[in-house]
Short mmCIF file of C-alpha atoms and ligand atoms in Angstrom, two decimals:
data_model
loop_
_atom_site.label_atom_id
_atom_site.label_comp_id
_atom_site.label_asym_id
_atom_site.label_seq_id
_atom_site.Cartn_x
_atom_site.Cartn_y
_atom_site.Cartn_z
CA MET I 1227 30.28 2.16 12.02
CA SER I 1228 33.74 2.03 10.42
CA PHE I 1229 33.30 -1.75 10.17
CA GLU I 1230 30.09 -1.19 8.21
CA ARG I 1231 31.77 1.31 5.92
CA ASP I 1232 34.60 -1.12 5.30
CA ILE I 1233 32.11 -3.79 4.21
CA LEU I 1234 30.32 -1.35 1.92
CA GLU I 1235 33.58 -0.21 0.35
CA ARG I 1236 34.49 -3.79 -0.43
CA ILE I 1237 31.32 -4.40 -2.44
CA PRO I 1238 32.57 -5.12 -5.98
CA PRO I 1239 32.16 -2.02 -8.18
CA HIS I 1240 29.74 -3.74 -10.59
CA ILE I 1241 27.37 -4.50 -7.68
CA ARG I 1242 27.82 -1.04 -6.18
CA GLY I 1243 26.81 0.47 -9.52
CA LEU I 1244 23.74 -1.75 -9.91
CA LYS I 1245 20.49 0.18 -10.13
CA GLY I 1246 18.30 -2.81 -9.20
CA TYR I 1247 14.75 -3.49 -10.29
CA VAL I 1248 12.34 -0.63 -9.66
CA PRO I 1249 9.00 -2.33 -9.04
CA GLY I 1250 5.63 -0.75 -9.83
CA LYS I 1251 4.07 1.15 -6.91
CA THR I 1252 2.12 -0.93 -4.40
CA ILE I 1253 -1.51 -0.16 -3.57
CA GLU I 1254 -0.42 0.89 -0.06
CA GLU I 1255 2.14 3.38 -1.44
CA VAL I 1256 -0.39 4.97 -3.80
CA VAL I 1257 -3.03 5.22 -1.07
CA ALA I 1258 -0.53 6.78 1.34
CA THR I 1259 0.69 9.35 -1.20
CA TYR I 1260 -2.44 10.34 -3.14
CA GLN I 1261 -5.49 9.06 -1.21
CA PRO I 1262 -7.45 8.37 -4.44
CA ASP I 1263 -11.11 7.30 -4.25
CA ARG I 1264 -10.31 3.95 -5.79
CA ILE I 1265 -7.31 2.02 -7.09
CA SER I 1266 -6.74 0.05 -10.28
CA LYS I 1267 -3.39 -1.75 -10.15
CA LEU I 1268 -2.41 -2.08 -13.80
CA ALA I 1269 1.39 -1.84 -13.62
CA SER I 1270 2.75 -5.37 -13.24
CA ASN I 1271 0.99 -7.59 -15.79
CA GLU I 1272 -0.67 -9.69 -13.12
CA ASN I 1273 -3.85 -11.66 -13.78
CA ARG I 1274 -6.65 -9.31 -12.71
CA TRP I 1275 -9.10 -12.26 -12.58
CA GLY I 1276 -7.25 -13.88 -9.66
CA PHE I 1277 -6.37 -17.58 -9.72
CA ALA I 1278 -8.12 -20.95 -9.98
CA PRO I 1279 -10.53 -21.57 -7.08
CA GLY I 1280 -8.95 -24.93 -6.12
CA VAL I 1281 -5.63 -23.22 -5.30
CA SER I 1282 -6.71 -22.05 -1.84
CA GLU I 1283 -7.64 -25.55 -0.72
CA ALA I 1284 -4.42 -27.02 -2.13
CA VAL I 1285 -2.43 -24.37 -0.28
CA GLY I 1286 -4.34 -25.13 2.92
CA ARG I 1287 -3.38 -28.81 2.64
CA ALA I 1288 0.26 -27.95 1.95
CA MET I 1289 0.26 -25.68 5.01
CA GLN I 1290 -0.35 -28.69 7.21
CA VAL I 1291 3.08 -30.09 6.36
CA ALA I 1292 4.86 -26.73 6.10
CA ASN I 1293 7.18 -27.75 8.94
CA ASN I 1294 8.82 -30.20 6.51
CA TYR I 1295 11.11 -29.21 3.66
CA PRO I 1296 9.53 -29.76 0.24
CA SER I 1297 11.12 -32.12 -2.29
CA ALA I 1298 14.39 -30.60 -3.47
CA LEU I 1299 13.44 -30.59 -7.15
CA ALA I 1300 9.66 -30.06 -6.87
CA ASN I 1301 9.06 -33.63 -8.05
CA ASN I 1302 5.28 -33.48 -7.96
CA LEU I 1303 5.10 -30.32 -10.05
CA ARG I 1304 7.63 -31.74 -12.50
CA ALA I 1305 5.43 -34.85 -12.82
CA SER I 1306 2.33 -32.73 -13.51
CA LEU I 1307 4.15 -30.54 -16.00
CA SER I 1308 5.78 -33.43 -17.84
CA ALA I 1309 2.34 -35.00 -18.37
CA LYS I 1310 0.90 -31.67 -19.55
CA LEU I 1311 3.77 -30.78 -21.87
CA SER I 1312 4.63 -34.32 -23.07
CA CYS I 1313 8.23 -33.97 -22.02
CA SER I 1314 10.31 -35.96 -19.54
CA GLN I 1315 10.78 -34.84 -15.95
CA GLU I 1316 14.53 -34.70 -16.60
CA GLN I 1317 13.84 -31.85 -19.02
CA LEU I 1318 12.34 -29.62 -16.32
CA VAL I 1319 13.75 -27.45 -13.56
CA ILE I 1320 11.46 -25.45 -11.30
CA GLY I 1321 12.51 -22.14 -9.79
CA ALA I 1322 11.14 -19.36 -7.61
CA GLY I 1323 9.75 -17.46 -10.62
CA SER I 1324 11.31 -17.25 -14.04
CA GLU I 1325 13.39 -14.26 -13.01
CA SER I 1326 15.22 -16.48 -10.55
CA LEU I 1327 15.73 -18.98 -13.38
CA LEU I 1328 17.36 -16.24 -15.46
CA GLY I 1329 19.77 -15.71 -12.56
CA LEU I 1330 20.37 -19.44 -12.43
CA LEU I 1331 21.14 -19.58 -16.17
CA CYS I 1332 23.58 -16.68 -15.84
CA ARG I 1333 25.50 -18.15 -12.94
CA THR I 1334 25.58 -21.65 -14.41
CA PHE I 1335 26.42 -21.18 -18.06
CA PHE I 1336 27.99 -17.78 -18.71
CA GLY I 1337 30.79 -15.53 -17.51
CA PRO I 1338 32.47 -12.18 -18.16
CA GLU I 1339 34.16 -13.45 -21.34
CA ASP I 1340 30.80 -14.21 -22.93
CA GLU I 1341 28.01 -12.13 -24.41
CA ILE I 1342 24.25 -12.43 -24.38
CA VAL I 1343 22.51 -10.85 -27.37
CA THR I 1344 18.98 -9.48 -26.99
CA ALA I 1345 16.82 -6.49 -27.88
CA SER I 1346 17.29 -2.92 -26.67
CA ALA I 1347 13.97 -2.97 -24.80
CA THR I 1348 13.01 -6.20 -23.13
CA PHE I 1349 12.48 -7.71 -19.66
CA VAL I 1350 14.85 -5.82 -17.34
CA GLY I 1351 15.30 -8.90 -15.13
CA LEU I 1352 17.65 -10.27 -17.79
CA ASN I 1353 19.88 -7.18 -17.72
CA ILE I 1354 20.01 -7.16 -13.92
CA GLN I 1355 20.92 -10.83 -13.63
CA ALA I 1356 23.53 -10.57 -16.38
CA HIS I 1357 25.02 -7.47 -14.73
CA ILE I 1358 25.26 -9.23 -11.35
CA HIS I 1359 27.25 -12.00 -13.03
CA GLN I 1360 29.28 -9.52 -15.11
CA ILE I 1361 28.02 -10.92 -18.39
CA PRO I 1362 27.95 -8.27 -21.15
CA VAL I 1363 24.56 -7.89 -22.84
CA VAL I 1364 24.47 -6.73 -26.45
CA GLN I 1365 21.25 -4.78 -27.00
CA VAL I 1366 20.11 -4.79 -30.63
CA PRO I 1367 17.63 -1.97 -31.40
CA LEU I 1368 14.00 -2.99 -31.80
CA SER I 1369 12.53 -2.76 -35.29
CA PRO I 1370 10.56 0.47 -36.03
CA ASP I 1371 7.35 -1.41 -35.13
CA TYR I 1372 8.78 -2.28 -31.67
CA ARG I 1373 9.48 -5.95 -32.41
CA PHE I 1374 12.56 -8.09 -31.85
CA ASP I 1375 14.60 -7.54 -35.04
CA VAL I 1376 15.48 -11.18 -35.57
CA GLY I 1377 17.65 -10.52 -38.63
CA ALA I 1378 19.74 -7.89 -36.83
CA ILE I 1379 20.01 -10.15 -33.77
CA ALA I 1380 21.26 -13.04 -35.91
CA ALA I 1381 23.75 -10.67 -37.55
CA SER I 1382 25.06 -9.54 -34.13
CA VAL I 1383 26.09 -13.04 -33.08
CA ASN I 1384 29.87 -13.36 -32.97
CA GLU I 1385 32.44 -15.73 -31.46
CA ARG I 1386 31.84 -14.33 -27.95
CA THR I 1387 28.07 -14.82 -28.13
CA ARG I 1388 26.95 -17.61 -25.82
CA ALA I 1389 23.22 -16.92 -25.77
CA VAL I 1390 20.42 -15.12 -27.53
CA TYR I 1391 17.51 -14.06 -25.30
CA ILE I 1392 14.08 -13.57 -26.87
CA ALA I 1393 10.98 -12.74 -24.84
CA ASN I 1394 8.00 -13.93 -26.86
CA PRO I 1395 5.71 -12.04 -26.45
CA ASN I 1396 8.06 -9.29 -25.36
CA ASN I 1397 7.72 -7.17 -22.24
CA PRO I 1398 7.21 -4.15 -22.34
CA THR I 1399 6.19 -3.94 -26.02
CA GLY I 1400 3.65 -6.80 -26.14
CA THR I 1401 4.93 -7.76 -29.60
CA MET I 1402 5.76 -11.29 -30.71
CA ILE I 1403 8.05 -13.03 -33.14
CA SER I 1404 6.41 -15.33 -35.69
CA LYS I 1405 6.96 -19.01 -36.50
CA GLN I 1406 8.87 -17.96 -39.58
CA GLU I 1407 11.12 -15.56 -37.67
CA LEU I 1408 11.90 -18.16 -35.02
CA ALA I 1409 12.73 -20.73 -37.72
CA MET I 1410 14.99 -18.19 -39.42
CA LEU I 1411 16.75 -17.40 -36.15
CA MET I 1412 17.27 -21.07 -35.29
CA SER I 1413 18.66 -21.85 -38.72
CA SER I 1414 21.21 -19.05 -38.46
CA LEU I 1415 22.38 -19.61 -34.87
CA PRO I 1416 25.56 -21.61 -34.41
CA GLU I 1417 24.81 -24.81 -32.42
CA GLN I 1418 26.86 -23.75 -29.41
CA VAL I 1419 24.87 -20.51 -28.91
CA MET I 1420 22.05 -21.05 -26.44
CA LEU I 1421 18.60 -19.84 -27.46
CA ILE I 1422 16.66 -18.63 -24.40
CA LEU I 1423 12.95 -18.29 -25.19
CA ASP I 1424 11.23 -16.47 -22.36
CA GLU I 1425 7.55 -17.29 -22.76
CA ALA I 1426 6.12 -15.62 -19.65
CA TYR I 1427 3.05 -14.54 -21.69
CA VAL I 1428 2.68 -17.59 -23.95
CA GLU I 1429 -0.89 -18.35 -22.83
CA PHE I 1430 -2.11 -15.02 -24.20
CA ALA I 1431 -0.46 -15.43 -27.60
CA ARG I 1432 -0.58 -19.07 -28.55
CA GLU I 1433 -3.97 -19.01 -30.25
CA ASN I 1434 -2.54 -16.70 -32.87
CA PRO I 1435 -1.71 -19.02 -35.80
CA LEU I 1436 1.50 -17.07 -36.43
CA TYR I 1437 2.78 -17.65 -32.88
CA PRO I 1438 5.45 -20.37 -32.82
CA ASP I 1439 4.86 -23.54 -30.79
CA SER I 1440 8.27 -23.97 -29.19
CA LEU I 1441 7.63 -27.23 -27.33
CA PRO I 1442 8.62 -29.51 -30.25
CA ILE I 1443 12.08 -27.92 -30.20
CA ILE I 1444 12.59 -29.73 -26.90
CA THR I 1445 10.25 -32.71 -27.16
CA GLN I 1446 10.94 -33.62 -30.82
CA PRO I 1447 14.49 -32.36 -31.30
CA ASN I 1448 14.94 -34.30 -34.54
CA THR I 1449 12.20 -32.45 -36.38
CA ALA I 1450 12.12 -28.83 -35.17
CA SER I 1451 15.37 -27.79 -33.80
CA HIS I 1452 18.03 -25.71 -32.22
CA PRO I 1453 19.90 -28.10 -29.93
CA ASN I 1454 20.69 -25.62 -27.15
CA THR I 1455 17.27 -24.11 -26.54
CA LEU I 1456 15.82 -23.36 -23.10
CA ILE I 1457 12.20 -22.29 -22.72
CA LEU I 1458 11.24 -20.28 -19.62
CA ARG I 1459 7.65 -20.13 -18.41
CA THR I 1460 5.95 -18.82 -15.31
CA PHE I 1461 2.86 -19.24 -13.15
CA SER I 1462 2.92 -15.49 -12.38
CA LYS I 1463 0.88 -14.26 -15.33
CA ALA I 1464 -2.04 -16.22 -16.87
CA TYR I 1465 -2.20 -18.63 -13.89
CA GLY I 1466 -2.44 -15.68 -11.49
CA LEU I 1467 0.14 -16.93 -8.98
CA ALA I 1468 2.64 -14.03 -9.02
CA SER I 1469 3.04 -13.96 -5.26
CA PHE I 1470 3.76 -17.69 -5.05
CA ARG I 1471 6.93 -17.32 -7.17
CA VAL I 1472 6.93 -20.38 -9.44
CA GLY I 1473 8.47 -20.67 -12.89
CA TYR I 1474 10.12 -23.41 -14.88
CA ALA I 1475 12.73 -24.01 -17.55
CA LEU I 1476 12.28 -26.70 -20.16
CA GLY I 1477 15.23 -27.89 -22.17
CA PRO I 1478 17.59 -30.73 -23.07
CA ALA I 1479 18.14 -33.00 -20.04
CA GLU I 1480 21.92 -32.37 -19.99
CA LEU I 1481 21.43 -28.60 -19.65
CA ILE I 1482 18.61 -28.95 -17.15
CA GLN I 1483 20.63 -31.25 -14.94
CA ALA I 1484 23.43 -28.70 -14.78
CA LEU I 1485 20.80 -26.30 -13.41
CA TRP I 1486 19.58 -28.84 -10.84
CA LYS I 1487 23.05 -28.66 -9.28
CA THR I 1488 23.21 -24.88 -9.03
CA LYS I 1489 19.65 -24.02 -8.02
CA ASN I 1490 18.74 -23.05 -4.46
CA THR I 1491 17.76 -26.45 -3.13
CA PHE I 1492 14.24 -26.06 -1.77
CA GLU I 1493 12.88 -23.33 -4.03
CA PRO I 1494 10.03 -22.90 -4.64
CA SER I 1495 8.31 -23.67 -1.33
CA GLY I 1496 6.05 -26.71 -0.97
CA ILE I 1497 3.11 -24.33 -0.61
CA SER I 1498 3.91 -22.68 -3.92
CA GLU I 1499 4.43 -26.05 -5.58
CA ALA I 1500 0.98 -27.16 -4.40
CA ALA I 1501 -0.56 -23.93 -5.71
CA ALA I 1502 1.03 -24.44 -9.13
CA ILE I 1503 -0.09 -28.09 -9.38
CA SER I 1504 -3.63 -27.11 -8.54
CA ALA I 1505 -3.58 -24.20 -11.02
CA LEU I 1506 -2.32 -26.50 -13.75
CA GLU I 1507 -5.31 -28.81 -13.27
CA ASP I 1508 -7.88 -26.08 -13.89
CA ASP I 1509 -8.08 -25.60 -17.66
CA HIS I 1510 -11.42 -23.86 -17.29
CA PHE I 1511 -10.03 -20.97 -15.23
CA LEU I 1512 -7.08 -20.56 -17.56
CA THR I 1513 -9.14 -20.54 -20.75
CA ASN I 1514 -11.64 -18.19 -19.21
CA SER I 1515 -9.18 -15.61 -17.96
CA VAL I 1516 -7.19 -15.70 -21.21
CA GLN I 1517 -10.46 -15.09 -23.08
CA GLN I 1518 -11.43 -12.23 -20.76
CA THR I 1519 -7.97 -10.74 -21.09
CA ARG I 1520 -8.26 -10.84 -24.88
CA GLU I 1521 -11.65 -9.13 -24.80
CA ALA I 1522 -10.39 -6.45 -22.40
CA ARG I 1523 -7.34 -5.87 -24.57
CA GLN I 1524 -9.37 -5.59 -27.76
CA GLY I 1525 -11.76 -3.16 -26.08
CA PHE I 1526 -8.86 -1.07 -24.80
CA GLU I 1527 -7.09 -1.03 -28.16
CA ALA I 1528 -10.34 0.11 -29.82
CA PHE I 1529 -10.61 2.90 -27.22
CA LEU I 1530 -7.03 3.99 -27.92
CA ALA I 1531 -7.60 3.97 -31.67
CA HIS I 1532 -10.81 5.97 -31.22
CA HIS I 1533 -8.99 8.62 -29.15
CA GLN I 1534 -6.00 8.57 -31.47
CA ILE I 1535 -3.70 7.62 -28.61
CA PRO I 1536 -0.67 5.93 -30.20
CA TYR I 1537 -0.10 2.34 -29.03
CA VAL I 1538 1.58 -0.86 -30.13
CA PRO I 1539 -0.80 -3.78 -30.90
CA SER I 1540 -0.23 -6.40 -28.22
CA SER I 1541 -0.17 -10.19 -27.99
CA ALA I 1542 -0.01 -10.20 -24.18
CA ASN I 1543 -2.07 -8.99 -21.19
CA PHE I 1544 -0.82 -5.42 -21.40
CA VAL I 1545 -0.57 -2.65 -23.98
CA MET I 1546 2.23 -0.14 -24.53
CA LEU I 1547 1.10 3.44 -25.18
CA LEU I 1548 3.42 5.95 -26.83
CA ALA I 1549 3.44 9.50 -25.48
CA PRO I 1550 5.06 12.27 -27.55
CA ASP I 1551 8.18 12.23 -25.33
CA GLU I 1552 9.55 11.18 -21.92
CA ALA I 1553 8.34 14.32 -20.11
CA GLN I 1554 4.78 13.70 -21.32
CA ALA I 1555 4.99 10.01 -20.41
CA LEU I 1556 6.09 10.94 -16.88
CA ARG I 1557 3.37 13.56 -16.59
CA ILE I 1558 0.62 11.21 -17.75
CA THR I 1559 1.83 8.40 -15.47
CA GLU I 1560 1.81 10.77 -12.50
CA SER I 1561 -1.66 12.11 -13.39
CA LEU I 1562 -3.00 8.55 -13.66
CA LEU I 1563 -1.48 7.72 -10.27
CA ARG I 1564 -3.23 10.68 -8.67
CA LEU I 1565 -6.49 9.30 -10.04
CA GLY I 1566 -5.66 5.88 -8.57
CA VAL I 1567 -4.57 4.12 -11.79
CA ILE I 1568 -1.16 2.52 -11.32
CA VAL I 1569 0.71 2.06 -14.64
CA ARG I 1570 4.35 1.70 -15.69
CA GLN I 1571 6.40 4.44 -17.33
CA LEU I 1572 9.08 2.81 -19.44
CA SER I 1573 12.34 4.76 -19.09
CA PRO I 1574 13.84 1.86 -17.08
CA PHE I 1575 12.93 -0.46 -19.97
CA GLY I 1576 14.61 1.73 -22.59
CA ILE I 1577 11.44 3.30 -24.08
CA PRO I 1578 11.28 6.71 -22.34
CA ASN I 1579 8.07 7.82 -24.09
CA GLY I 1580 6.36 4.48 -23.39
CA ILE I 1581 3.70 3.66 -20.77
CA ARG I 1582 2.79 0.03 -20.18
CA ILE I 1583 -0.72 -0.74 -18.96
CA THR I 1584 -2.01 -4.15 -17.88
CA VAL I 1585 -5.54 -4.94 -19.02
CA GLY I 1586 -7.97 -5.97 -16.31
CA LEU I 1587 -11.50 -6.21 -15.03
CA GLU I 1588 -14.39 -4.27 -16.53
CA GLU I 1589 -14.48 -1.77 -13.63
CA GLU I 1590 -10.71 -1.25 -13.82
CA MET I 1591 -10.89 -0.59 -17.57
CA VAL I 1592 -13.70 1.93 -17.07
CA HIS I 1593 -11.63 3.67 -14.39
CA LEU I 1594 -8.56 3.63 -16.65
CA LYS I 1595 -10.41 4.99 -19.68
CA GLN I 1596 -11.97 7.83 -17.68
CA ALA I 1597 -8.59 8.70 -16.22
CA LEU I 1598 -6.89 8.61 -19.63
CA GLU I 1599 -9.56 10.81 -21.16
CA SER I 1600 -8.90 13.39 -18.50
CA CYS I 1601 -5.11 13.44 -18.70
CA TRP I 1602 -3.80 12.18 -22.06
CA LEU I 1603 -4.15 15.50 -23.80
CA PRO I 1604 -2.71 18.36 -21.75
CA GLY I 1605 -4.94 21.40 -21.27
C1 PLP Z 1312 9.21 -11.49 -20.06
C2 PLP Z 1312 9.22 -11.78 -18.59
N1 PLP Z 1312 9.98 -12.78 -18.13
C3 PLP Z 1312 10.01 -13.10 -16.83
C4 PLP Z 1312 9.27 -12.38 -15.91
C5 PLP Z 1312 9.40 -12.75 -14.46
O1 PLP Z 1312 8.33 -13.44 -14.00
P1 PLP Z 1312 8.38 -14.23 -12.63
O2 PLP Z 1312 9.74 -14.07 -12.04
O3 PLP Z 1312 7.30 -13.68 -11.80
O4 PLP Z 1312 8.15 -15.67 -13.03
C6 PLP Z 1312 8.48 -11.33 -16.32
C7 PLP Z 1312 7.71 -10.54 -15.34
O5 PLP Z 1312 7.24 -9.48 -15.55
C8 PLP Z 1312 8.44 -11.02 -17.70
O6 PLP Z 1312 7.71 -9.99 -18.16
#
């Protein structure tokens, strides 16, 4: 007992004070607490249409050799991705989800003397990983329309700044930065400041002609450029493989190879690698679920406009609603939970009156709309 206490007391204060990620409620937790008639899980921006049908068979095959370690650097997935993205395999590192890659970036490139500049409300995984590695994060307020304020971010860069983190589209706001804004940011960033572009939701946004295509920054560095750019992408969202935990970073070979040395050797698992390779081959599933997501989002945004429920137009697979204040946001979230609709209240993301809702299947959207109609307006 006293031995245990001694260990706990020796935990460094910055780890002791860490709040940790508060995940959305699981289906099991909601069933146990509220026993609703049905459940619509719309809190974690997962793909509600599942994943490509070939994945199960690929996973089955990988299972047969699961007694062996996978290749240390996920060579087969890097080969598939390099062909798809027209980059070299040396420009790719695979991780167990892009959140783990954010941790990898923090522990490899930055320390307590440095600063990472980002927005006041963005993916909390960045703040947690930076905190664990004692890297100060400068949070620049979002613009009044809930977008990354690229001008203010550029103006916040100082001699301690080692990285600028942009999620495009951003979580939890669903907003994006444009081609022009990215070009402006790149032209104002000193060369030695790393630009981290987290594109977890790229598949949902890239058909918008204003959305910047970041790949040439890495694959054609002489034409479109910021030399120290890293792009993060994931198989957790549009590809529907959240539980497999696969993400990748794409960047200059010198930076990527530094990450090869510090990554956990055999992550992700061979099973997850096989799932990702199979998912990558199925363009039909991807196009289809992106299309269905767009239709569901447009339908939901029209519903919100019709009911005069304030929301922020989204470029991703979720929409952020704006309640009058935090108390109302908490009340509405709780009422939705009781009705079996799991959504995310956004105090932990820095928008206390915000509620983030993933768009999903027809029956889930019907359930959600009925539930919202009954609880958005009190009394
Ligand atoms: C912007 C952003 N980046 C990264 C992630 C992490 O994704 P994963 O670790 O599942 O790849 C998320 C997940 O919600 C996200 O919203």
